[in-house]
XYZ file of C-alpha atoms in Angstrom:
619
model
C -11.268 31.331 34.031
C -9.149 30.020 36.874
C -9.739 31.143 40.753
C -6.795 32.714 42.542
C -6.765 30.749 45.261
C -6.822 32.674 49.032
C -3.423 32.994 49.325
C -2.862 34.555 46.988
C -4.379 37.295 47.899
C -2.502 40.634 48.403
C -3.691 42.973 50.704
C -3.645 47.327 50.077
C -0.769 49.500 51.598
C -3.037 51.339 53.602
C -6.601 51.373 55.776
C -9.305 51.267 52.633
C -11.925 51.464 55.384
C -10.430 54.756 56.633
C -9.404 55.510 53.062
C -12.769 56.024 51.614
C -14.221 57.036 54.955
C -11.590 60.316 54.082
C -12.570 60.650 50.266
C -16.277 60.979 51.079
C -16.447 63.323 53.913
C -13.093 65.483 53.722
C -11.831 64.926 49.878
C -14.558 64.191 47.376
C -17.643 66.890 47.852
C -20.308 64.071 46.856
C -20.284 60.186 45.399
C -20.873 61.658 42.224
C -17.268 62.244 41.831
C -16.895 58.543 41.043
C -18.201 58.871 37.072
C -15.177 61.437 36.794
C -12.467 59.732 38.317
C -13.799 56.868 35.647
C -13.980 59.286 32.977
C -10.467 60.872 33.790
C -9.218 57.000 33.793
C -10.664 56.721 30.472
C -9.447 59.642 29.104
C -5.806 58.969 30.041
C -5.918 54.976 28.747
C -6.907 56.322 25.172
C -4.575 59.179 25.373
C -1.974 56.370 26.068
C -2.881 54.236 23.157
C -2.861 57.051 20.365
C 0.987 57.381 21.597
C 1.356 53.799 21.196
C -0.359 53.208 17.819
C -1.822 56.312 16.489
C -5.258 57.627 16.453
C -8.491 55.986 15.878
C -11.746 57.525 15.367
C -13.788 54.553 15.951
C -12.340 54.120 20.107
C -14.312 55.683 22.333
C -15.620 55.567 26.108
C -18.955 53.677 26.551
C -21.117 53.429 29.673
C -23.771 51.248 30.535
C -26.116 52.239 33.331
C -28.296 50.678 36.128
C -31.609 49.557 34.330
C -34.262 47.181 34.959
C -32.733 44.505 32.816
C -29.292 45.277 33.854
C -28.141 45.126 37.357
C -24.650 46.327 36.626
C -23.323 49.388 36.005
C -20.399 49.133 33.344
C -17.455 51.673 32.065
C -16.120 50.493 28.733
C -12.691 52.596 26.911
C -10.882 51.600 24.269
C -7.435 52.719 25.678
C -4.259 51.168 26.106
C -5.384 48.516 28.462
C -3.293 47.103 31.542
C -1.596 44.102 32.167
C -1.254 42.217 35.130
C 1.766 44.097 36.620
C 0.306 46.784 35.576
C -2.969 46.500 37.465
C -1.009 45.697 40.866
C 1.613 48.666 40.520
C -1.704 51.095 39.384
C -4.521 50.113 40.924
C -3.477 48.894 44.456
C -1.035 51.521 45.212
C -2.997 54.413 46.629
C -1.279 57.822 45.643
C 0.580 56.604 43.166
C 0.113 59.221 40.011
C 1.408 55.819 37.885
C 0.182 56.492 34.403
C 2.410 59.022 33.173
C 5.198 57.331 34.488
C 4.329 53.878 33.254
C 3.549 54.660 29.809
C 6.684 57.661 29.699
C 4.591 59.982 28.174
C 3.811 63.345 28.637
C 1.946 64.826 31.643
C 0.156 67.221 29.793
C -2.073 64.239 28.143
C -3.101 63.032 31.280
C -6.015 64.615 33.854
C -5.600 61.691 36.587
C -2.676 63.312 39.230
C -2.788 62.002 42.579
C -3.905 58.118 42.065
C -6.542 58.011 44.532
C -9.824 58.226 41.540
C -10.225 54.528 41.409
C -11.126 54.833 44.962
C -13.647 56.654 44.824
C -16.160 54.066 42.961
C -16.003 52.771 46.273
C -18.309 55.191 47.355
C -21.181 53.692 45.471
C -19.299 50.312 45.616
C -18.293 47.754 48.079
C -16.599 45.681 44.696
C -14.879 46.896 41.718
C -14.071 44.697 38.926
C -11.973 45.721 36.418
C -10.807 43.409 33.251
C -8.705 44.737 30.861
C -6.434 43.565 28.117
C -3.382 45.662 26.912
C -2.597 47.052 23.708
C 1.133 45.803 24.053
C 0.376 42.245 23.764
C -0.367 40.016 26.617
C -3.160 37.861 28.297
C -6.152 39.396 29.443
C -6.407 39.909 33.117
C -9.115 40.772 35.817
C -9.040 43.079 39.185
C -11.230 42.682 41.851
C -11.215 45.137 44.579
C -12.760 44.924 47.927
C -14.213 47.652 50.304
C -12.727 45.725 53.259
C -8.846 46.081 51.972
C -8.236 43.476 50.231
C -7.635 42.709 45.936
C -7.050 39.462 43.598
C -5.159 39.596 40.102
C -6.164 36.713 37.489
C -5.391 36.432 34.108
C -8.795 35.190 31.732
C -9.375 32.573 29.499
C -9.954 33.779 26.262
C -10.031 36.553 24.455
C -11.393 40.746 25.074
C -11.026 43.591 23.045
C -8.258 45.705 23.899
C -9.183 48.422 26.327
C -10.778 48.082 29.902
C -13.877 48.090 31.783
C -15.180 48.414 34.913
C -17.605 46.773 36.472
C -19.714 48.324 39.630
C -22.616 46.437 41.631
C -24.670 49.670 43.864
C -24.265 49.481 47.595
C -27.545 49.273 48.883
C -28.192 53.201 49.259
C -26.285 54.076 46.085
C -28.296 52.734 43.543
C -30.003 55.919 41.996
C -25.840 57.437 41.274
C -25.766 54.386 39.204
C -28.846 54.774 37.323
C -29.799 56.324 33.403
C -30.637 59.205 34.649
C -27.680 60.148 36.951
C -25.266 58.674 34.778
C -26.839 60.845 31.886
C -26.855 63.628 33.491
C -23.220 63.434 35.301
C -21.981 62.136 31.937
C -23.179 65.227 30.453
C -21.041 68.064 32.930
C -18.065 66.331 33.124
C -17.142 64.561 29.688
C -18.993 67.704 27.610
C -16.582 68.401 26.088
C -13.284 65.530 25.765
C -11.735 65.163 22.548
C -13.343 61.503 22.660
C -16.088 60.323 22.008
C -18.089 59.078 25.012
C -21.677 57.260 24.491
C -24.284 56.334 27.422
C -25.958 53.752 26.643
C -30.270 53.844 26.889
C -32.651 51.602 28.666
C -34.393 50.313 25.839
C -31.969 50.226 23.269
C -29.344 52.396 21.526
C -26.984 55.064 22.939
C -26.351 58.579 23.243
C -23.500 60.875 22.709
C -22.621 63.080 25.372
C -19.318 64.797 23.339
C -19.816 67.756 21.492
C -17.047 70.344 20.155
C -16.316 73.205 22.624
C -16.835 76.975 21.562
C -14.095 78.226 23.816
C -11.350 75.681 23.355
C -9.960 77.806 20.460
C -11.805 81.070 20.892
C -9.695 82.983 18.386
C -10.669 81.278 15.679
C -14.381 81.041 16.559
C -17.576 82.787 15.108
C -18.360 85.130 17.601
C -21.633 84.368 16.943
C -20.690 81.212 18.435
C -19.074 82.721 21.481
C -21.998 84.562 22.223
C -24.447 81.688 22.007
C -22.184 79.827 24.500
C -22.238 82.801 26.879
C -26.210 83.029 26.812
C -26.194 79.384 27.668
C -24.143 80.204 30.499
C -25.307 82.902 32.262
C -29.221 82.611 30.929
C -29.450 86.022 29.216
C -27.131 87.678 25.819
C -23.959 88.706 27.350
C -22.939 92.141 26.947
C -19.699 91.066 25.104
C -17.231 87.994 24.727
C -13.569 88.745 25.619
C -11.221 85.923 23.639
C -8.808 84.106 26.193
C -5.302 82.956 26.075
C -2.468 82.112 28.498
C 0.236 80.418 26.314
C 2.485 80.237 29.459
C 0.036 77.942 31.262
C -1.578 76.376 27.845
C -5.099 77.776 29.206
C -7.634 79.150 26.361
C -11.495 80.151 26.951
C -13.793 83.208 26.609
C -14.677 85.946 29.617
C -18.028 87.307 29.368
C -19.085 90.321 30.096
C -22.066 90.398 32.199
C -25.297 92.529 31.204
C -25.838 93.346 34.633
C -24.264 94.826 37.849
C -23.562 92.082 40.071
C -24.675 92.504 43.501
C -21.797 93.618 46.328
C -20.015 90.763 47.173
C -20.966 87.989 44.837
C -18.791 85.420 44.262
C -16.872 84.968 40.601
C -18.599 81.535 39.350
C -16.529 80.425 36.939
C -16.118 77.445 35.090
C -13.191 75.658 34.562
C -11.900 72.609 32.674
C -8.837 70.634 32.596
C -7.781 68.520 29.948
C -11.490 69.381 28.593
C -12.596 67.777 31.828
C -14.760 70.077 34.123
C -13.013 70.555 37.154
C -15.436 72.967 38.507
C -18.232 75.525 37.914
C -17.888 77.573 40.606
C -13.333 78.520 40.962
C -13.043 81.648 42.480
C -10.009 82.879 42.618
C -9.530 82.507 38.682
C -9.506 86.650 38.292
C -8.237 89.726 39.635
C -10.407 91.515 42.651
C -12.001 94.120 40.389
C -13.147 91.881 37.697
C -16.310 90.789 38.853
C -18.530 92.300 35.648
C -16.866 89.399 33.426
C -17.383 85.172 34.169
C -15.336 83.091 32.627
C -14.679 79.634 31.120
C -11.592 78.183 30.056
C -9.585 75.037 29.277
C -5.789 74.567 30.830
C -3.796 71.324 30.353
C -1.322 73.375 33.427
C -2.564 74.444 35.709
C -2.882 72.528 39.386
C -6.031 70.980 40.600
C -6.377 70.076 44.686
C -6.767 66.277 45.616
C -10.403 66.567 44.977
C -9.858 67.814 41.579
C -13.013 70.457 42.150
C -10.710 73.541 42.635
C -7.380 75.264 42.164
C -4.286 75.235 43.715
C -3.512 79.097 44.105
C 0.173 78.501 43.178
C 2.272 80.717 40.471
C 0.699 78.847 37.547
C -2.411 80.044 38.703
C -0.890 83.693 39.994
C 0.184 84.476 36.096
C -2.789 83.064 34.608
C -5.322 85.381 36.984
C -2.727 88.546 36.311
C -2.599 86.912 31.766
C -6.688 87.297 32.126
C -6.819 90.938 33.881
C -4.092 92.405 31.618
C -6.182 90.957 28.556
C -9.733 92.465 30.264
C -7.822 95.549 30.400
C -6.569 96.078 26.917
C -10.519 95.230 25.764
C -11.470 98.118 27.714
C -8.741 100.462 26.481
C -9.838 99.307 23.092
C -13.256 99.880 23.614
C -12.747 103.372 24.519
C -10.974 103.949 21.585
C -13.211 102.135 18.912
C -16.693 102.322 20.494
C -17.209 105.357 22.849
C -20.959 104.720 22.712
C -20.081 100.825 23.623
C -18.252 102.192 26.065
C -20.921 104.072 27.547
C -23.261 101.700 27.883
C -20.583 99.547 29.633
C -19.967 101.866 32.321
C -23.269 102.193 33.098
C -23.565 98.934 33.467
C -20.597 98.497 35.961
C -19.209 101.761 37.006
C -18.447 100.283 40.517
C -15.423 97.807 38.705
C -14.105 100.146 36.269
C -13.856 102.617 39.430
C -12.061 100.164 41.772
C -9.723 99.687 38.425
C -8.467 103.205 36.997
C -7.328 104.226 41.053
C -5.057 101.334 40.588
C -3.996 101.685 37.094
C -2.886 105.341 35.662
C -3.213 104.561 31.770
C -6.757 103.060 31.845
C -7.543 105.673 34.308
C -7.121 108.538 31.374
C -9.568 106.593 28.996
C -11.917 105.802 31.478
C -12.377 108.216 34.148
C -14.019 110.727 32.311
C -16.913 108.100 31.269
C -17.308 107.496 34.810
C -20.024 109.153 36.435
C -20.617 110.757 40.106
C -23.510 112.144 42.561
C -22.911 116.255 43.021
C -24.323 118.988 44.494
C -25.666 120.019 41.221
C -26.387 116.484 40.424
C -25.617 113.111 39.386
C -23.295 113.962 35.929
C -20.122 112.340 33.919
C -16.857 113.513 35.101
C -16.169 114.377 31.567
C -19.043 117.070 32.073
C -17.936 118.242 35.495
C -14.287 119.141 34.699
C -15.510 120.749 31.885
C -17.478 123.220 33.225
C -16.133 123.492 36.290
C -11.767 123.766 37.427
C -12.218 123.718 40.954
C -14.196 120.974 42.533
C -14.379 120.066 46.106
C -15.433 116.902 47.721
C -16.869 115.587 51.110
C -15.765 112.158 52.431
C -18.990 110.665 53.414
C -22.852 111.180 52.778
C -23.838 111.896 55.812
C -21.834 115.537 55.325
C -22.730 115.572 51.492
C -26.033 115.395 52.698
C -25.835 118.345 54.548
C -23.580 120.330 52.343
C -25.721 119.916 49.354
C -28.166 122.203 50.815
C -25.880 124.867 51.284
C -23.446 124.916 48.572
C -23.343 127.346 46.109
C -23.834 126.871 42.658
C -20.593 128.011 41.648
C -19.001 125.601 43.666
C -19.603 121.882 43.339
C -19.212 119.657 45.447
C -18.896 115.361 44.798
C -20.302 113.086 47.353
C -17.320 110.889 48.242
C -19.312 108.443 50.808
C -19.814 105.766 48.068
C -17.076 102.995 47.087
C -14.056 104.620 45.462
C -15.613 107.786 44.630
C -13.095 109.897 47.289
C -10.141 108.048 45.543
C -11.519 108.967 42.052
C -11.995 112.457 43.522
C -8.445 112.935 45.046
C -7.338 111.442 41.580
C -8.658 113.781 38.914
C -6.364 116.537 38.947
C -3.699 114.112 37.443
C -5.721 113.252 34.780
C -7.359 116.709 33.896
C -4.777 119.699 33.451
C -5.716 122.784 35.509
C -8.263 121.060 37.642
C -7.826 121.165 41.687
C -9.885 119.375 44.036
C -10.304 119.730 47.379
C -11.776 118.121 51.098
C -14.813 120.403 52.178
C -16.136 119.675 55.611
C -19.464 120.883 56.993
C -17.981 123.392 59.429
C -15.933 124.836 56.015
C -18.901 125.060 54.101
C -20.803 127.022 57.133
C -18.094 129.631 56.678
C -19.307 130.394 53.371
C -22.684 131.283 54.924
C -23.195 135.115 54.773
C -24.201 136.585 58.099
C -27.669 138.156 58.524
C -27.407 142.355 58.054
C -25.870 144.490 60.994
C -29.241 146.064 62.075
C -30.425 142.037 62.728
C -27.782 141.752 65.130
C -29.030 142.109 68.495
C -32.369 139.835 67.666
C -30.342 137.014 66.024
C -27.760 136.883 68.956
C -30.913 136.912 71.483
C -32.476 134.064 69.331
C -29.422 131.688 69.530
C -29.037 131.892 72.778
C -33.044 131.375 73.376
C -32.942 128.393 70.568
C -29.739 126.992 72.091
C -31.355 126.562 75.429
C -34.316 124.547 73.888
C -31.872 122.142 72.812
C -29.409 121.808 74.788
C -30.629 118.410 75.767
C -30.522 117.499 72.554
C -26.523 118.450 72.130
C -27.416 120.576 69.652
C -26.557 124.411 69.321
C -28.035 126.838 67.277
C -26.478 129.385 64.864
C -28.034 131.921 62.530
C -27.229 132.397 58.724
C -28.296 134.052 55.451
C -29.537 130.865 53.442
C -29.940 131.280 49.773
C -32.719 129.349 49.569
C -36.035 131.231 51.728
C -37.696 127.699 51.473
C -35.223 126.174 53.639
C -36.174 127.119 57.525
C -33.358 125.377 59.128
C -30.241 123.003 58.324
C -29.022 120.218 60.721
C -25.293 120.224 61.046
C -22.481 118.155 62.132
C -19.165 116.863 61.684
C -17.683 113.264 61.448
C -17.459 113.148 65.016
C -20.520 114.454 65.986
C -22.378 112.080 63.891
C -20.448 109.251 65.543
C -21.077 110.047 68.696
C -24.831 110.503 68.245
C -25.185 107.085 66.631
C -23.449 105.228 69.262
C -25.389 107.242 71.643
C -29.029 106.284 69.398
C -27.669 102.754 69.762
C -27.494 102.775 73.654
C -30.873 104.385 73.992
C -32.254 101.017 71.841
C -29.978 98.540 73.355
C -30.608 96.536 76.253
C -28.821 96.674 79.586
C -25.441 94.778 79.386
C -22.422 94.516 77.910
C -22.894 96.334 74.512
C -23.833 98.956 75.791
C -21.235 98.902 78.177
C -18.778 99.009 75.485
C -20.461 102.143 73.607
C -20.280 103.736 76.850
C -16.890 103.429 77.332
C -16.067 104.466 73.656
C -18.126 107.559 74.371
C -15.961 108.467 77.493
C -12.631 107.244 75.546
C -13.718 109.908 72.986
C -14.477 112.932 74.941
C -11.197 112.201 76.968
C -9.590 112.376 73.753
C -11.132 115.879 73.443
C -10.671 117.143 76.500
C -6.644 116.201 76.222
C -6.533 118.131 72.453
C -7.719 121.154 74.832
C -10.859 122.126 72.944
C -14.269 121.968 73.505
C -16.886 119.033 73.183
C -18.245 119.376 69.839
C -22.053 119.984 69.561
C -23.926 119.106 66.609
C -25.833 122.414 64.885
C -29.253 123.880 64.077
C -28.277 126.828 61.151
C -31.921 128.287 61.197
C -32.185 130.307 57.574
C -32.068 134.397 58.347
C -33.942 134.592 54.736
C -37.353 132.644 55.882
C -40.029 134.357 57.252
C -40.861 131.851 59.761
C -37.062 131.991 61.348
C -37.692 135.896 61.366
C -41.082 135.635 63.362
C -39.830 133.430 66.325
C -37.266 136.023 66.735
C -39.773 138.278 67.589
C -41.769 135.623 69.479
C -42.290 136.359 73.215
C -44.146 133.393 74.362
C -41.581 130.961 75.598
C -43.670 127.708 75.174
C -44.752 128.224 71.774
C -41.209 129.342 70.913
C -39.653 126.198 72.201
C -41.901 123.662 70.870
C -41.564 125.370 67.356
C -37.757 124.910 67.794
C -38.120 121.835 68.658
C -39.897 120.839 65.395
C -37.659 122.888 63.426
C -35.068 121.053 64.919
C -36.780 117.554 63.860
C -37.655 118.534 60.744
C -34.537 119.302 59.698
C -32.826 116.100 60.951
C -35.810 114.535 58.323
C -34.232 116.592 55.610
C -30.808 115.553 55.998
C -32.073 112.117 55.884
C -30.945 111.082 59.818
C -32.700 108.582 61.660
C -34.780 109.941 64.905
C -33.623 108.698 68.249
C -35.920 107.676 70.625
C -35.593 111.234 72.390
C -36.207 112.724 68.684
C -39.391 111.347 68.114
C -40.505 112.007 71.533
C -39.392 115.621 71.300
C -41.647 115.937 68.358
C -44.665 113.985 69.201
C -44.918 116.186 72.719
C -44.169 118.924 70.633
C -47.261 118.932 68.297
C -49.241 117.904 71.110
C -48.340 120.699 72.584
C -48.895 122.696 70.009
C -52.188 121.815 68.888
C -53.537 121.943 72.715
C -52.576 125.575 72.512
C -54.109 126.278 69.606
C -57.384 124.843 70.528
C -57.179 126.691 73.832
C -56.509 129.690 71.847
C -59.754 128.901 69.813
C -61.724 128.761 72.925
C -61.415 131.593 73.731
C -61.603 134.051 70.535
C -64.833 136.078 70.621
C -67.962 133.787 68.580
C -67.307 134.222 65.390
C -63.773 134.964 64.493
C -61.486 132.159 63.659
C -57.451 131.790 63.881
């Protein structure tokens, strides 16, 4: 070998220092990136040579790590080599995507876009060496690059086998990213699955192969006993089912899985993603449509667009087309499903009612096969649609829980109504009179439903109109008015009631009363002004939330008759609380201390009372 002397050294078109100051902190998410880029280089150089001469079994990608015999890490492939031009215009240009150009062949054989991957061995680097010899005949040449900007090209001596490697020596804080077990391991996610064959080479002897045929590559064609052994590797437990991929417009194949579990609200899609066979990444998110988050998937694509750092998607129209390809083919399994395996389908919905709702009130068709599998919380309980429409043509619905809550213990039999608070379930609502013939569906409030309420008999009258008023005036503090009604139910003493509104205002009022002085609650103040303004200016009253106290209980009748004021108030009082417990609100601070005064109260009088019966009787 001869020395290039000093001046003939050439120096890079750009800051390294600052180059590779960028890759690891804004580009490349960790230095472990380098054993891709090397592996994408690889790849590419024996893509290269099987246009040039054909294919060859025997060539292959072989890496020696760190050990403690071997201070050197080394990347062997048995591409189509480089020669000396060819190592100045690739390897010293930074950005140049020069492969595909310099060997004219087709950009779909190549994973290596944006010529910055050499780079990034300097990351675990401060030298790369690189000799290679090219496959269309000339001298073998060397490469060394330098961390501080500058390179040397040489031709060698002698004689190497056709192909390239590369030659790292660890920076001083880099050395485990070079050793067996990183290398192993790193070999193992990335190169998985290449159409070459790619060996690691072990400490004491020998090699292993990291390459292995991929399941989804061709998933048409595959056992899907096969598939589904992939899956449970994947996601740790036996998928539910595995959907067969394909996206001829964007040459992307692979498998979605359906998962055997609800995810929870708000979890990310994690799915895996390979280009060229190369992972890219195993966490791309915006690979599927919004409501598809009961499937993950993995695929292969030789089109579509990775970012710089080659760990995510571009979301361009490749990408657009694929993500609509995937939800149209999701769709269609479901659609089949329903129409091959109703007792599949079942068990699906079950499993993720929440996606297959957020689907059919976006898509009409699926909505006719699927809806009535679909199931929802009623008045008369939690049942299928399928069952509901049946029995029932005229269905009514209340838009949150908080008045479902309260109208379930009112409603009549006869008259069902769905709890709308949860996700979609007021769209599904509003939806199923297009879907079932006859059917009609509407809105019930709490103030409708009250309406429904018969009236306690004529001869009642006079004491029920003295006992609002006297019930009224216990609570008034409380903003809460009292009304009596005939419940069906003689269990029930007493309902709480109160619109949208109502409920609004007493949580923003709940949150001053916890809040400390300053400028939140400030702001709920001023909302609470804003909204009785708003009131005021519609020219009606401030609404008042409502105690319905239940003409058919026997307690309700006895306070009517109830003369002492004290004991009459502090049993209102606790009628009033427990029914705020049954509709499931939260005490205030003024609740709680309304009832604990009230028992108090209560149980002083009794034992007063107690005092002073004769010896001998009891209460």
């Amino acid at each position: 070998m001869t020395a290039t002397p000093d001046d003939d050294l050439q120096s890079f078109q750009v800051n390294l220092t600052g180059v590779v100051d960028l890759l690891s902190k804004h580009i490349y998410s960790s230095p472990r990136v380098y054993l891709r880029e090397l592996l994408q280089n690889g790849r590419d150089a024996l893509a290269a040579r099987v246009e040039l001469d054909g294919d060859d079994a025997s060539r292959g990608i072989r890496i020696t790590p760190l050990s403690d015999s071997n201070d050197t890490f080394r990347f062997q492939d048995d591409g189509i080599g480089l020669t000396a031009a060819e190592m100045t215009e690739l390897l010293s240009t930074v950005g140049r995507s020069s492969k595909r150009d310099i060997f004219d062949l087709p950009r779909s054989d190549y994973l290596g876009q944006f010529g910055i991957g050499l780079l990034s061995c300097f990351m675990v680097a401060d030298q790369i060496v690189i000799q290679s010899r090219s496959a269309r005949g000339s001298a073998p040449v060397e490469w060394i690059g330098n961390s501080d900007g500058t390179f040397s090209v040489r031709e060698l001596e002698g004689d190497l086998p056709i192909g390239t490697t590369v030659s790292l020596k660890p920076r001083f804080d880099q050395h485990d990213l070079l050793s067996t077990t990183t290398v192993m391991a790193l070999a193992k996610t990335f190169a998985e699955f290449l159409p070459v064959t790619v060996r690691v080479d072990l400490p004491h002897g020998g090699s292993e192969t990291v390459t292995h045929a991929a399941p989804f590559i061709e998933p048409h064609t595959t056992e899907p006993s096969e598939l589904l052994a992939y899956g449970r590797e994947l996601l740790g437990a036996d998928p539910f089912a595995a959907i067969p991929l394909s996206v001829p417009g964007t040459s992307t194949t692979g498998v979605a899985y359906v998962l055997p579990s609800s995810p929870p609200p708000g979890a990310r899609q994690a799915n895996r993603v390979y280009l060229g066979r190369m992972l890219l990444s195993e966490n791309v998110d915006a690979l599927l449509p919004d409501w598809a988050f009961f499937v993950r998937v993995v695929l292969n694509s030789t089109a579509l667009t990775p970012t710089a750092s080659r760990e995510s998607l571009v979301d361009d129209d490749l990408l657009e087309h694929t993500r609509s390809a995937i939800g149209t083919t999701l769709r269609q399994w479901v659609l089949e499903l329903a129409a091959r395996n109703p007792g599949q389908l079942s068990d699906f919905v079950n499993l993720h009612s929440l996606a297959l709702k957020s689907l059919v009130i976006h898509d009409d068709e699926l909505a006719t096969f699927i809806t009535p599998w679909l199931s929802v919380e009623t008045t008369l309980g939690r049942m299928t649609i399928e069952t509901l429409t049946r029995d029932h043509k005229a269905l009514r619905y209340a838009e949150s829980v908080d008045e479902f809550r309260q109208i379930a213990s009112i409603a009549s039999a006869d008259r069902p109504v769905i709890n709308g608070g949860y996700v979609y379930d007021t769209e599904i609502a509003r939806l199923l009179p297009t879907i079932v013939d006859g059917l009609t569906v509407d809105r019930v409030s709490v103030l409708d439903e009250l309406d429904f309420l018969e009236v306690p008999p004529l001869d009642a009258r006079t004491a029920v109109a003295r006992l609002e008023d006297r019930a009224s005036a216990v609570l008034a503090d409380a903003n809460c008015s009292v009304i009596v009604r005939s419940v069906p139910s003689a269990d029930v003493t007493g309902l709480y009631l109160a619109d949208p509104e109502v409920l609004r205002s007493i949580d923003r009022r709940s949150a001053r009363e916890v809040s400390k002085p300053g400028l939140w609650q400030n702001v709920l103040g001023k909302v609470d002004a804003f909204a009785d303004e708003r009131i005021a200016s519609d020219g009606i009253s401030k609404s008042l939330a409502r105690l319905c106290l239940n003409w058919n209980n026997p307690v309700v009748v006895t306070l009517s008759t109830l003369s002492d004021d004290a004991v009459f108030s502090r049993t209102i009082q606790l009628l009033y609380v427990q029914a705020l417990l049954t509709s499931q609100r939260p005490l205030s601070v003024r609740d709680r201390a309304m009832m604990t005064n009230s028992m108090s109260d209560l149980i002083a009088m009794s034992v007063k009372l107690g005092d002073d019966l004769p010896e001998g009787n009891s209460l």
